PDB file of C-alpha atoms in Angstrom:
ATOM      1  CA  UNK X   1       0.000   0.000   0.000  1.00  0.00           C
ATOM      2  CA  UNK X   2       1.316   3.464  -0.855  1.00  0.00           C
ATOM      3  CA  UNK X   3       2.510   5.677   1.654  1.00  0.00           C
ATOM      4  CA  UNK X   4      -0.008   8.539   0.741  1.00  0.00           C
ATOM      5  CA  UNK X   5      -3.016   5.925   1.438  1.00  0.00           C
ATOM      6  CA  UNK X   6      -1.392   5.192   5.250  1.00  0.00           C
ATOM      7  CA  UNK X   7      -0.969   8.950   5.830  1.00  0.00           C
ATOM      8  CA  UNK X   8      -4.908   9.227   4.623  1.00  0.00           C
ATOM      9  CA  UNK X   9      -5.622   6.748   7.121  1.00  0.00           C
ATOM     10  CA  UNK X  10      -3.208   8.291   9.768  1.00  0.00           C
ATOM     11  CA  UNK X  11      -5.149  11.586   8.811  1.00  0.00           C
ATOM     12  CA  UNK X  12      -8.588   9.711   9.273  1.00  0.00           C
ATOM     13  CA  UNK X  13      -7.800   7.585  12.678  1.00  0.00           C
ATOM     14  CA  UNK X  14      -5.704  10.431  14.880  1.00  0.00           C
ATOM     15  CA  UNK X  15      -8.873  12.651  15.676  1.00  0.00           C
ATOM     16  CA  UNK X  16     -10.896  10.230  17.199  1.00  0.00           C
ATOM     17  CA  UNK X  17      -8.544   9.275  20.197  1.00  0.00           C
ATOM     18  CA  UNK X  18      -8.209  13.013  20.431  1.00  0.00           C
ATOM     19  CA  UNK X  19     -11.896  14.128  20.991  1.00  0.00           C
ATOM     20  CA  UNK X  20     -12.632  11.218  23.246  1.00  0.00           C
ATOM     21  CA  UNK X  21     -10.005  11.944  25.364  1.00  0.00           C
ATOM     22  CA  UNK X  22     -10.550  15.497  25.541  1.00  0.00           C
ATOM     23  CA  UNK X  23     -14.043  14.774  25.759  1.00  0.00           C
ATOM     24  CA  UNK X  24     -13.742  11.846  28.904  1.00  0.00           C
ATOM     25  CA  UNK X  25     -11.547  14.607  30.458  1.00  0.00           C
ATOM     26  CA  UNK X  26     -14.416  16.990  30.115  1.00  0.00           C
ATOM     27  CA  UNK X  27     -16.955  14.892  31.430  1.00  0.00           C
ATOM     28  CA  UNK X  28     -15.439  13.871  34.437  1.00  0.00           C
ATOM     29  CA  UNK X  29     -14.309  17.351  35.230  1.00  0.00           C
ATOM     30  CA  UNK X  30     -18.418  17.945  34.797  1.00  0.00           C
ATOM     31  CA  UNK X  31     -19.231  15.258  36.657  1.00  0.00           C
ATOM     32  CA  UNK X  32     -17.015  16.581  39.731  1.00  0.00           C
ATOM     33  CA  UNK X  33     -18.818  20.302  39.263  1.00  0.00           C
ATOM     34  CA  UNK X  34     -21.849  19.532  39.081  1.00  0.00           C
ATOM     35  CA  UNK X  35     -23.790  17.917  42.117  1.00  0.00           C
ATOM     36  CA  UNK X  36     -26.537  15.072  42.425  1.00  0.00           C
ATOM     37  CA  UNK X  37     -26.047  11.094  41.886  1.00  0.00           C
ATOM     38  CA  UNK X  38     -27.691  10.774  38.914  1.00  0.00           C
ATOM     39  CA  UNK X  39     -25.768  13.845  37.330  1.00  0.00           C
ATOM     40  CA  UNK X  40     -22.535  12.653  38.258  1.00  0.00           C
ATOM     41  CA  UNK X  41     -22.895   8.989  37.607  1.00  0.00           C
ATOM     42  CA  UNK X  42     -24.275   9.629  34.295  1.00  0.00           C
ATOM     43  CA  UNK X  43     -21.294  12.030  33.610  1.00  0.00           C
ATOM     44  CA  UNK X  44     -18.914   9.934  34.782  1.00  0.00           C
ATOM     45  CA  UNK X  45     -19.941   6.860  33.079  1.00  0.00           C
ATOM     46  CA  UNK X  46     -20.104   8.978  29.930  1.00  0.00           C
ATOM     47  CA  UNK X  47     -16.373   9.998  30.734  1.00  0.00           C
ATOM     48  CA  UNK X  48     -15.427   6.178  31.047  1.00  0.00           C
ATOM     49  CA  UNK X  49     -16.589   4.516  28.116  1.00  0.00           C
ATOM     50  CA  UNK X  50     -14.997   8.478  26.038  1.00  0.00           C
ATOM     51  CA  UNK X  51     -11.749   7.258  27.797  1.00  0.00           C
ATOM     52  CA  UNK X  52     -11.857   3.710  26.755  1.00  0.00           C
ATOM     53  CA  UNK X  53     -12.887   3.994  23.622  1.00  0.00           C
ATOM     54  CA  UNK X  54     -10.277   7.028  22.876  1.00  0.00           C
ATOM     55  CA  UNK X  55      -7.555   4.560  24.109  1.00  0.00           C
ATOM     56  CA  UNK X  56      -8.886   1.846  21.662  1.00  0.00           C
ATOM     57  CA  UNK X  57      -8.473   4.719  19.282  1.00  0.00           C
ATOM     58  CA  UNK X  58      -4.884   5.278  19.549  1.00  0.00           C
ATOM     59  CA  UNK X  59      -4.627   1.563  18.363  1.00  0.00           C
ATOM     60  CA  UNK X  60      -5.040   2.536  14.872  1.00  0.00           C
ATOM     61  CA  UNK X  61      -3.723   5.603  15.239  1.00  0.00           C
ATOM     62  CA  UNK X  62      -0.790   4.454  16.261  1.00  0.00           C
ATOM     63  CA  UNK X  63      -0.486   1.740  13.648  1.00  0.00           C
ATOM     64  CA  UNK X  64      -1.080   3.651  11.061  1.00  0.00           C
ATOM     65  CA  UNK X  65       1.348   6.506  11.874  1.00  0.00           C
ATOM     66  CA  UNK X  66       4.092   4.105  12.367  1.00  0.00           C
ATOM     67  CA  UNK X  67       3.929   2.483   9.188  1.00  0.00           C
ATOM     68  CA  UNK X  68       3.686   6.148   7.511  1.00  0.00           C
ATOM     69  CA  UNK X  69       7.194   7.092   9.196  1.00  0.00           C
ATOM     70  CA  UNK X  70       8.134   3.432   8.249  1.00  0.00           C
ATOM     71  CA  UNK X  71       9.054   2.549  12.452  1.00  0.00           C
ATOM     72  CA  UNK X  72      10.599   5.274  12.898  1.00  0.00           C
ATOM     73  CA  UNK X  73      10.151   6.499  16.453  1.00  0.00           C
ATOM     74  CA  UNK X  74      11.252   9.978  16.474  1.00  0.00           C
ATOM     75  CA  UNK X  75      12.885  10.977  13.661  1.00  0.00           C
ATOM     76  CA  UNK X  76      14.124  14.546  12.960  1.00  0.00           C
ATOM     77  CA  UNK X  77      13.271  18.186  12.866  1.00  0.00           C
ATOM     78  CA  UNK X  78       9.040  18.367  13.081  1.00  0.00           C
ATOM     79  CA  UNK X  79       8.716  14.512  12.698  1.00  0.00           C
ATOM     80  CA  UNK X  80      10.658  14.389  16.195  1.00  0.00           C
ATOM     81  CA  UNK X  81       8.584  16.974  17.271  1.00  0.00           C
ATOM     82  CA  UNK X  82       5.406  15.347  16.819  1.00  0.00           C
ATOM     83  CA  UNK X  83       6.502  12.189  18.023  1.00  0.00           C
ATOM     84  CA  UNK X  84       8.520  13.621  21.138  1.00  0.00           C
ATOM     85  CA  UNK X  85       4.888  14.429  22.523  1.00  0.00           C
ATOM     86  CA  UNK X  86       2.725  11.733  20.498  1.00  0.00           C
ATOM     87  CA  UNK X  87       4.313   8.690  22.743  1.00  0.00           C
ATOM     88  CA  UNK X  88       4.024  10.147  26.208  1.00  0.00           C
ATOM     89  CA  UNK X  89       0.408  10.608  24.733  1.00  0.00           C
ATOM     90  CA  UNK X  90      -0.205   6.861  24.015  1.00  0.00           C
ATOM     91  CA  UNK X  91       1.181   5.887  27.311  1.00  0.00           C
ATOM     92  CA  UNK X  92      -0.528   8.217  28.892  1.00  0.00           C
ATOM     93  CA  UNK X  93      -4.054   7.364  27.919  1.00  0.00           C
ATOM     94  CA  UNK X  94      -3.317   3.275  27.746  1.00  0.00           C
ATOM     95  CA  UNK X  95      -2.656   3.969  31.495  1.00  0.00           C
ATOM     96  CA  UNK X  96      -5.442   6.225  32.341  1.00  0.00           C
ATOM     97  CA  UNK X  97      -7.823   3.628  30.507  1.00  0.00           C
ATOM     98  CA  UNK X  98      -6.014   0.493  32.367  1.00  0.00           C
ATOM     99  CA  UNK X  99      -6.424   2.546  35.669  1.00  0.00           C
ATOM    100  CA  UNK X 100     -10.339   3.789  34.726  1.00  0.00           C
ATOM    101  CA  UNK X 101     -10.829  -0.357  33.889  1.00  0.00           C
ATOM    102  CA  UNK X 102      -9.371  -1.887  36.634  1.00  0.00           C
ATOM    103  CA  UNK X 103     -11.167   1.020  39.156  1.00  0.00           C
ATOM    104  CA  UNK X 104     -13.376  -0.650  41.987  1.00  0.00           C
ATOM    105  CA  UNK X 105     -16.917   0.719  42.290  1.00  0.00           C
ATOM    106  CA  UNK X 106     -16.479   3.516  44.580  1.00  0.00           C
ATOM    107  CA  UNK X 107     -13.247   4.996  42.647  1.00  0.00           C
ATOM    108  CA  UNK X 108     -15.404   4.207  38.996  1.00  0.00           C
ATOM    109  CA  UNK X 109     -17.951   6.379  40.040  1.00  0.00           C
ATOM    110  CA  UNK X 110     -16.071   9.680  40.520  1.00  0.00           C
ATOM    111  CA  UNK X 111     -12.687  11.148  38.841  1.00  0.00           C
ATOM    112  CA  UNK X 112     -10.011  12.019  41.665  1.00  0.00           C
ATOM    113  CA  UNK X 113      -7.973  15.123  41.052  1.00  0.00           C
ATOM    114  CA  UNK X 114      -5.384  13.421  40.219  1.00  0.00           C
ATOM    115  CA  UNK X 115      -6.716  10.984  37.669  1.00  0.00           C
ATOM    116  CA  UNK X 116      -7.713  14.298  35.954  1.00  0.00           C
ATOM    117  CA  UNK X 117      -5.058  16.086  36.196  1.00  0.00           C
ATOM    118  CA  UNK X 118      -3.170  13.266  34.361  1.00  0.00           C
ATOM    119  CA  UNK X 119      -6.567  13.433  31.910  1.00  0.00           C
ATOM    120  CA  UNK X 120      -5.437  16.984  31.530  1.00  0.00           C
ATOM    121  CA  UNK X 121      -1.540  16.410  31.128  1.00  0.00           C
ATOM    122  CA  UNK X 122      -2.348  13.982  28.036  1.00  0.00           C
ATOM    123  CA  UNK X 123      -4.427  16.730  26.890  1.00  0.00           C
ATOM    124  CA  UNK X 124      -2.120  18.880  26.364  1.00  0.00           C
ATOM    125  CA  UNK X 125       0.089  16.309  25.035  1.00  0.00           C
ATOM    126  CA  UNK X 126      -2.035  14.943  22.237  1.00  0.00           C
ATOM    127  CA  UNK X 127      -3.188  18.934  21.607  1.00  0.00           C
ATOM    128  CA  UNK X 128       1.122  19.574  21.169  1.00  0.00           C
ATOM    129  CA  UNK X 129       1.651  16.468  19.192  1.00  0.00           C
ATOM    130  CA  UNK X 130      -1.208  17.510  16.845  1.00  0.00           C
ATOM    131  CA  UNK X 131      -0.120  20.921  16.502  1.00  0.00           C
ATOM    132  CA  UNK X 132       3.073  19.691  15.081  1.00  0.00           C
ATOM    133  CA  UNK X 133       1.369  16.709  12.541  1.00  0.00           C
ATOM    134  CA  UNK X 134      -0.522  19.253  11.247  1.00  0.00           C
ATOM    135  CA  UNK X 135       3.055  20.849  10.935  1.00  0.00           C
ATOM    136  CA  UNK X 136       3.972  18.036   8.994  1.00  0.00           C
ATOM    137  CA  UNK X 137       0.848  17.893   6.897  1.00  0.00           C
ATOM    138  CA  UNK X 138       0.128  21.696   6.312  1.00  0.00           C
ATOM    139  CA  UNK X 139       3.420  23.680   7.448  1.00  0.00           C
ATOM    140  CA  UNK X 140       5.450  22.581   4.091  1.00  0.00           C
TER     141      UNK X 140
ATOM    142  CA  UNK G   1     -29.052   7.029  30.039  1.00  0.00           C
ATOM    143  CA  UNK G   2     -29.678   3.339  30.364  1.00  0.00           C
ATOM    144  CA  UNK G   3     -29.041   2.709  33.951  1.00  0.00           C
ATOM    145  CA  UNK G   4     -26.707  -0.630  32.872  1.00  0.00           C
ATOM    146  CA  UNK G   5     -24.545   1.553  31.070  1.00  0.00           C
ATOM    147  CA  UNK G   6     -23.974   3.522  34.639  1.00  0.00           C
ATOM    148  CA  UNK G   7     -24.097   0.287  36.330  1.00  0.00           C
ATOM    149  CA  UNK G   8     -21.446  -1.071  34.066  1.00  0.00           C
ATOM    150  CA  UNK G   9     -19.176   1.601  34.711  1.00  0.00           C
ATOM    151  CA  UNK G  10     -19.257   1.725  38.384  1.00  0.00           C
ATOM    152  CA  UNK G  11     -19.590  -1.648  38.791  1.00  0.00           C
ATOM    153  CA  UNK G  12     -17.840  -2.742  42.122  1.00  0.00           C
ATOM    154  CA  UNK G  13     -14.695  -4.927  41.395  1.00  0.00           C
ATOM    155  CA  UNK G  14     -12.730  -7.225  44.070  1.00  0.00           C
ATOM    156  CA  UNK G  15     -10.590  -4.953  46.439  1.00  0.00           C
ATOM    157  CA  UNK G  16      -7.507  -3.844  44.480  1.00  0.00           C
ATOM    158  CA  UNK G  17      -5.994  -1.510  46.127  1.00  0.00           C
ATOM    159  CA  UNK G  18      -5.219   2.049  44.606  1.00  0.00           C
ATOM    160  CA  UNK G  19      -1.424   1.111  44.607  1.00  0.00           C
ATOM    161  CA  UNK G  20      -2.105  -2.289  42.692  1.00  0.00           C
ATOM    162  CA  UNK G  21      -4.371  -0.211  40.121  1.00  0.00           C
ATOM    163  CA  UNK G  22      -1.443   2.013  39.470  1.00  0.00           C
ATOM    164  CA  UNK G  23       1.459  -0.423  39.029  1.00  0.00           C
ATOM    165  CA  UNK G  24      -1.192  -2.311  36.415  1.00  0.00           C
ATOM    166  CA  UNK G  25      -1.806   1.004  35.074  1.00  0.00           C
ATOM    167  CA  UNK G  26       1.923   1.625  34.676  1.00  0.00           C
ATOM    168  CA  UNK G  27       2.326  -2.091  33.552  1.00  0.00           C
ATOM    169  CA  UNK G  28      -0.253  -1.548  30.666  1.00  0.00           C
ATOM    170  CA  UNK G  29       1.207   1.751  29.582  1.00  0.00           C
ATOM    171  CA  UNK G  30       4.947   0.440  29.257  1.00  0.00           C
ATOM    172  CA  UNK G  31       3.190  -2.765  27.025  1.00  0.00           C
ATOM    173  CA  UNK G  32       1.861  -0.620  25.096  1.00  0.00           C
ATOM    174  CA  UNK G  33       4.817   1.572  24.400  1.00  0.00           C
ATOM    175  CA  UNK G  34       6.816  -1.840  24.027  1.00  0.00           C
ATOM    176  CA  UNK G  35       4.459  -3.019  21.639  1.00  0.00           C
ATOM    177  CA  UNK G  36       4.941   0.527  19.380  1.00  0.00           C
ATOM    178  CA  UNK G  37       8.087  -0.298  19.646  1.00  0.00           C
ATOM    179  CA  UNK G  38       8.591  -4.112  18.262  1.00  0.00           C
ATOM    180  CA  UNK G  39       6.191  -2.839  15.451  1.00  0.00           C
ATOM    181  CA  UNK G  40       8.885   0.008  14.978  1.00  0.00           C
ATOM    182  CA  UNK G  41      11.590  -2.215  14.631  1.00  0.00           C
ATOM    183  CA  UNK G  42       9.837  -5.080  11.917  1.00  0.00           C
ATOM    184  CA  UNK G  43       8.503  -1.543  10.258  1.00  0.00           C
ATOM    185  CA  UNK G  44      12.279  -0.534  10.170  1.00  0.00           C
ATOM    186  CA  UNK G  45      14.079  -3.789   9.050  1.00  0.00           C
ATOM    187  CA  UNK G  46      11.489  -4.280   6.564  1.00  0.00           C
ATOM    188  CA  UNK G  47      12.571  -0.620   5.220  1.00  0.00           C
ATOM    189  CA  UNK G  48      16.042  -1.255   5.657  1.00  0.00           C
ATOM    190  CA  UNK G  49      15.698  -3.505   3.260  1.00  0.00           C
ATOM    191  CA  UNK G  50      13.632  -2.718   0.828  1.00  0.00           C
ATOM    192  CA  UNK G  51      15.305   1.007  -0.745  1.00  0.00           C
ATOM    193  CA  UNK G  52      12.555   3.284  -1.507  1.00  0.00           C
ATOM    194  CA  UNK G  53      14.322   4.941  -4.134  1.00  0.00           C
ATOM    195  CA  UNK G  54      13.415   3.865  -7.569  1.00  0.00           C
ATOM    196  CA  UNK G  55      15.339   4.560 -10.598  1.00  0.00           C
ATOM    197  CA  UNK G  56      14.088   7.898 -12.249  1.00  0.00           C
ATOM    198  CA  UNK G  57      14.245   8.480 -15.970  1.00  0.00           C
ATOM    199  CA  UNK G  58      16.759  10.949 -15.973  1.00  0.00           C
ATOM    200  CA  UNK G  59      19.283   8.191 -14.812  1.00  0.00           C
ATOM    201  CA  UNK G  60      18.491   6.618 -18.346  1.00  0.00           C
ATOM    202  CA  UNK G  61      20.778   9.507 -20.054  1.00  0.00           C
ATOM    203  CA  UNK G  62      22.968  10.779 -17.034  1.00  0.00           C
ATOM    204  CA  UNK G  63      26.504   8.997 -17.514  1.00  0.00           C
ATOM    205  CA  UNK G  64      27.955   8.501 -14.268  1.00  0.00           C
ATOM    206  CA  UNK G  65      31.011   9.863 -13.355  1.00  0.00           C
ATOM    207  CA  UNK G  66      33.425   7.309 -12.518  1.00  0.00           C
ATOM    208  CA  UNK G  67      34.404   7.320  -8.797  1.00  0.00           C
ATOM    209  CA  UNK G  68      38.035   7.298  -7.688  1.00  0.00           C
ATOM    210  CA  UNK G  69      38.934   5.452  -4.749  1.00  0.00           C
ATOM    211  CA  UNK G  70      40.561   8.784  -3.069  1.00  0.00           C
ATOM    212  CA  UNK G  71      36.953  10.483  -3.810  1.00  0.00           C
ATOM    213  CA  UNK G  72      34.965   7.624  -2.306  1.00  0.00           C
ATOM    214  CA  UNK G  73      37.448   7.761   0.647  1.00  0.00           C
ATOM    215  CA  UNK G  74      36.265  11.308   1.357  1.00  0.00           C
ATOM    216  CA  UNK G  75      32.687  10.440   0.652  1.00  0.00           C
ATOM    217  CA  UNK G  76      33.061   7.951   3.325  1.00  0.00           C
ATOM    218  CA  UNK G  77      34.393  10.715   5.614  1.00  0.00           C
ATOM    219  CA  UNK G  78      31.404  13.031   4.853  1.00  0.00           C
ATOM    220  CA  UNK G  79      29.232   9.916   4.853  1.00  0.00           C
ATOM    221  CA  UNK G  80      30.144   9.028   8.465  1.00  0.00           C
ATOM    222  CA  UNK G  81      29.816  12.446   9.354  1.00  0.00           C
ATOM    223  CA  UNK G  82      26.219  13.292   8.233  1.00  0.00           C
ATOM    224  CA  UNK G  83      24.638  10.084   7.114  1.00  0.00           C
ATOM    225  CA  UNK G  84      25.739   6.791   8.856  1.00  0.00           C
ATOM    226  CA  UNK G  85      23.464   8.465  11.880  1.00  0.00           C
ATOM    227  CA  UNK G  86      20.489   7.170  10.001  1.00  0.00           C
ATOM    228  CA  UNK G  87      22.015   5.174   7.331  1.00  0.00           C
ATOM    229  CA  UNK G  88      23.702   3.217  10.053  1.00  0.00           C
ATOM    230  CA  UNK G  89      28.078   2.979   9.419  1.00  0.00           C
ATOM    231  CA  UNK G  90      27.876   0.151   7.129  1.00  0.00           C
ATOM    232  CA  UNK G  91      24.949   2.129   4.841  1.00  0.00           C
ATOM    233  CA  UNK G  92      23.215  -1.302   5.313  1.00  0.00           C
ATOM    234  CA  UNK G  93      20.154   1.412   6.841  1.00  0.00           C
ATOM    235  CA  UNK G  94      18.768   1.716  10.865  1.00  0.00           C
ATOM    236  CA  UNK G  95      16.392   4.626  10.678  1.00  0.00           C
ATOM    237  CA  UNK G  96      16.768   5.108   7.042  1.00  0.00           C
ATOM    238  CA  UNK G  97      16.994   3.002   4.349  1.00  0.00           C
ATOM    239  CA  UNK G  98      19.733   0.759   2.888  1.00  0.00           C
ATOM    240  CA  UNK G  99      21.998   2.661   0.477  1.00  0.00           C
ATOM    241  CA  UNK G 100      23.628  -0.227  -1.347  1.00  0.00           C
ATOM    242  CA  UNK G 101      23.071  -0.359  -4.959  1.00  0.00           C
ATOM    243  CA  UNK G 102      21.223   2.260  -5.144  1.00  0.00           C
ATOM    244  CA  UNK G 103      19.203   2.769  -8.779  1.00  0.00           C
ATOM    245  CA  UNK G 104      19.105   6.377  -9.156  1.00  0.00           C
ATOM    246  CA  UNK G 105      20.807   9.048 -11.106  1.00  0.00           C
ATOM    247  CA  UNK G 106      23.886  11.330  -9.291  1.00  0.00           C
ATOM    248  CA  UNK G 107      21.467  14.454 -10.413  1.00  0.00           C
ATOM    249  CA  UNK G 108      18.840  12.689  -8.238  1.00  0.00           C
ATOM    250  CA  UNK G 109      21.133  11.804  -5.407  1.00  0.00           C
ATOM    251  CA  UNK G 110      22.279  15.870  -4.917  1.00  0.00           C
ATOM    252  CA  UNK G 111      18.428  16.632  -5.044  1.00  0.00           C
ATOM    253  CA  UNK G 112      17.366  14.221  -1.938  1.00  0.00           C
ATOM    254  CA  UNK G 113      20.454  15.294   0.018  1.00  0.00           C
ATOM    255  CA  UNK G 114      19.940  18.585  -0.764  1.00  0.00           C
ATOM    256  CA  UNK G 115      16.271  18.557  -0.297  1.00  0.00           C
ATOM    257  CA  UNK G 116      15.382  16.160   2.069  1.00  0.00           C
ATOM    258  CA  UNK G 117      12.791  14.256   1.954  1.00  0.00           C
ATOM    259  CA  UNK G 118       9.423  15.182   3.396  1.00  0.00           C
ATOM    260  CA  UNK G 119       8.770  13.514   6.678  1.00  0.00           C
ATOM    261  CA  UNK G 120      11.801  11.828   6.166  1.00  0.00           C
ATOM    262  CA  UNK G 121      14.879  12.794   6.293  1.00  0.00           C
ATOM    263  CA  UNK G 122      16.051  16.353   6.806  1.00  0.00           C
ATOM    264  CA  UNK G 123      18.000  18.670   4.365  1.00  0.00           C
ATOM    265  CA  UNK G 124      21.664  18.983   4.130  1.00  0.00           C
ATOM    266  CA  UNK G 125      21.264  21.921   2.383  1.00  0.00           C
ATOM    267  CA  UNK G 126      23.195  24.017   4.825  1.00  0.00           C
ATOM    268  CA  UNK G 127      25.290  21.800   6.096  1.00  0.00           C
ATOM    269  CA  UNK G 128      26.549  19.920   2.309  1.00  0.00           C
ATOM    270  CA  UNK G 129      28.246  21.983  -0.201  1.00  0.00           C
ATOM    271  CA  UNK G 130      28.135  20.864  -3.953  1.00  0.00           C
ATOM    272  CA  UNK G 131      32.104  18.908  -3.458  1.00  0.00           C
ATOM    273  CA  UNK G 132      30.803  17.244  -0.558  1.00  0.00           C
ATOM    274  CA  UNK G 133      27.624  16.138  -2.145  1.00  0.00           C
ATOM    275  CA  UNK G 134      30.162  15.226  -5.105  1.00  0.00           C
ATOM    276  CA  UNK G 135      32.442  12.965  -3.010  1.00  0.00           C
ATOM    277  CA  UNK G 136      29.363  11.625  -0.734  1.00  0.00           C
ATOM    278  CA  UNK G 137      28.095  10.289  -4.110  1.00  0.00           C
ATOM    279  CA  UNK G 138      31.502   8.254  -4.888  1.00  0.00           C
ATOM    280  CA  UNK G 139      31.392   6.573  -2.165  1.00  0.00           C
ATOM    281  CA  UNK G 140      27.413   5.769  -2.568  1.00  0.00           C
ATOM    282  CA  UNK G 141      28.626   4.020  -5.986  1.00  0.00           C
ATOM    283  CA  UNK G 142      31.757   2.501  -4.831  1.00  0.00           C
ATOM    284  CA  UNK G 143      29.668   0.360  -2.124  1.00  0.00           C
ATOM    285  CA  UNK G 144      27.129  -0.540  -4.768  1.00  0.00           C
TER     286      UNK G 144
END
């Protein structure tokens, strides 16, 4: 398969992981605001199931990117760039999913600060990483 | 919202422990990372072997210029310098591809070192003048 139909499919796979995520982050920071059970256990839920489907996300994502670079990791000049923020990102949210999965009722049904503020941190990383792919895509 | 979707969510699970949670979060984080990178490295031998550069007409009606040994023997000099970071010091490729017997024309050669190519491998524009790129090129055909 030609390299422009992986970066199509790079293109087409990378946003979802990054509007769940920021989405679960946004949810659960809702969920924490805003009082009542049936609020926050809706939000919450809805904040779970963002996160582990935007982790499921970063499968392809992930695939498809590497094959584009052909395995390369980091690369040079905006390539490292992108992927200097783009793999602390995929760690990041595989472990946030893991620990959302493996959560016991009473930790499930709320976000802790600090689960968020790790929601936030791969925020911020995925929103970096994508600035720079769409320096690779658009800044040429 | 469907109350099983809630209930599914919060469901209570046997007693891990917070500390447990975050070593398997950890754990699950460094497999996948691991698992990037043994994709990486089949994604990279497979390039390695396989040059992406294909012969371009131009090379049809280009004569080569013949390389000396003294030339290639700078070119390896420049090569190790700039290239055998990616190219690995063999040119058998690591990041970048495999440089043996390489089908393209010398014209075409300047162009991706001068260049770059996109996403790939950065220009040497600045750092390669046109005897370097000259001599870099001797050696490219003497390990062919």
């Amino acid at each position: 398969m030609s390299q422009e139909i992986w970066a199509k499919l790079h293109g087409a796979t990378v946003h979802f992981p990054i509007a769940l995520v920021l989405c679960s982050g946004a949810l659960d920071t809702s969920g924490r605001l805003f009082p009542g059970p049936a609020n926050r256990w809706g939000l919450h839920a809805a904040g779970y199931w963002t996160m582990l489907l935007g982790a499921a996300g970063t499968v392809p994502a992930v695939v498809s990117g590497l094959v584009l670079s052909r395995g390369v990791l980091l690369g040079h000049d905006t390539l490292r760039q992108h992927h200097l923020y783009a793999w602390p990102a995929f760690a990041l949210i595989a472990g946030l999913a893991a620990w959302r999965v493996l959560g016991n009722g009473a930790s499930a049904r709320r976000a802790p600060a600090g689960y968020l503020a790790f929601v936030a941190l791969a925020s911020v990383l995925v929103a970096i990483s994508g600035y720079w792919g769409g320096e690779l895509t658009l800044g040429h | 919202m469907d109350t099983r979707i809630v209930e599914s969510a919060v469901r209570p699970r046997s007693g891990r422990t917070q500390a447990t949670r975050a070593i398997w979060a950890f754990l699950v984080a460094a497999v996948a990372l691991g698992l990037a990178y043994g994709l990486s490295r089949g994604l990279r031998r497979a390039a390695a072997r396989t040059s992406h550069q294909q012969e371009t007409p131009e090379d049809w009606f280009e004569v080569r210029v013949p390389a000396s040994p003294a030339l290639a023997a700078q070119g390896r000099a420049v090569y190790l310098n700039s290239c055998a970071h990616c190219h690995a010091a063999d040119a058998t490729g690591d990041e970048g591809p495999d440089l043996h017997g390489l089908e393209v024309s010398d014209r075409y050669l300047a162009r991706v070192v001068t260049r770059g190519i996109k996403g790939e491998m950065p220009s040497f524009r600045k750092k390669l003048g046109e005897d370097e790129i000259r001599r870099l090129t001797a050696y490219l055909r003497s390990i062919d």
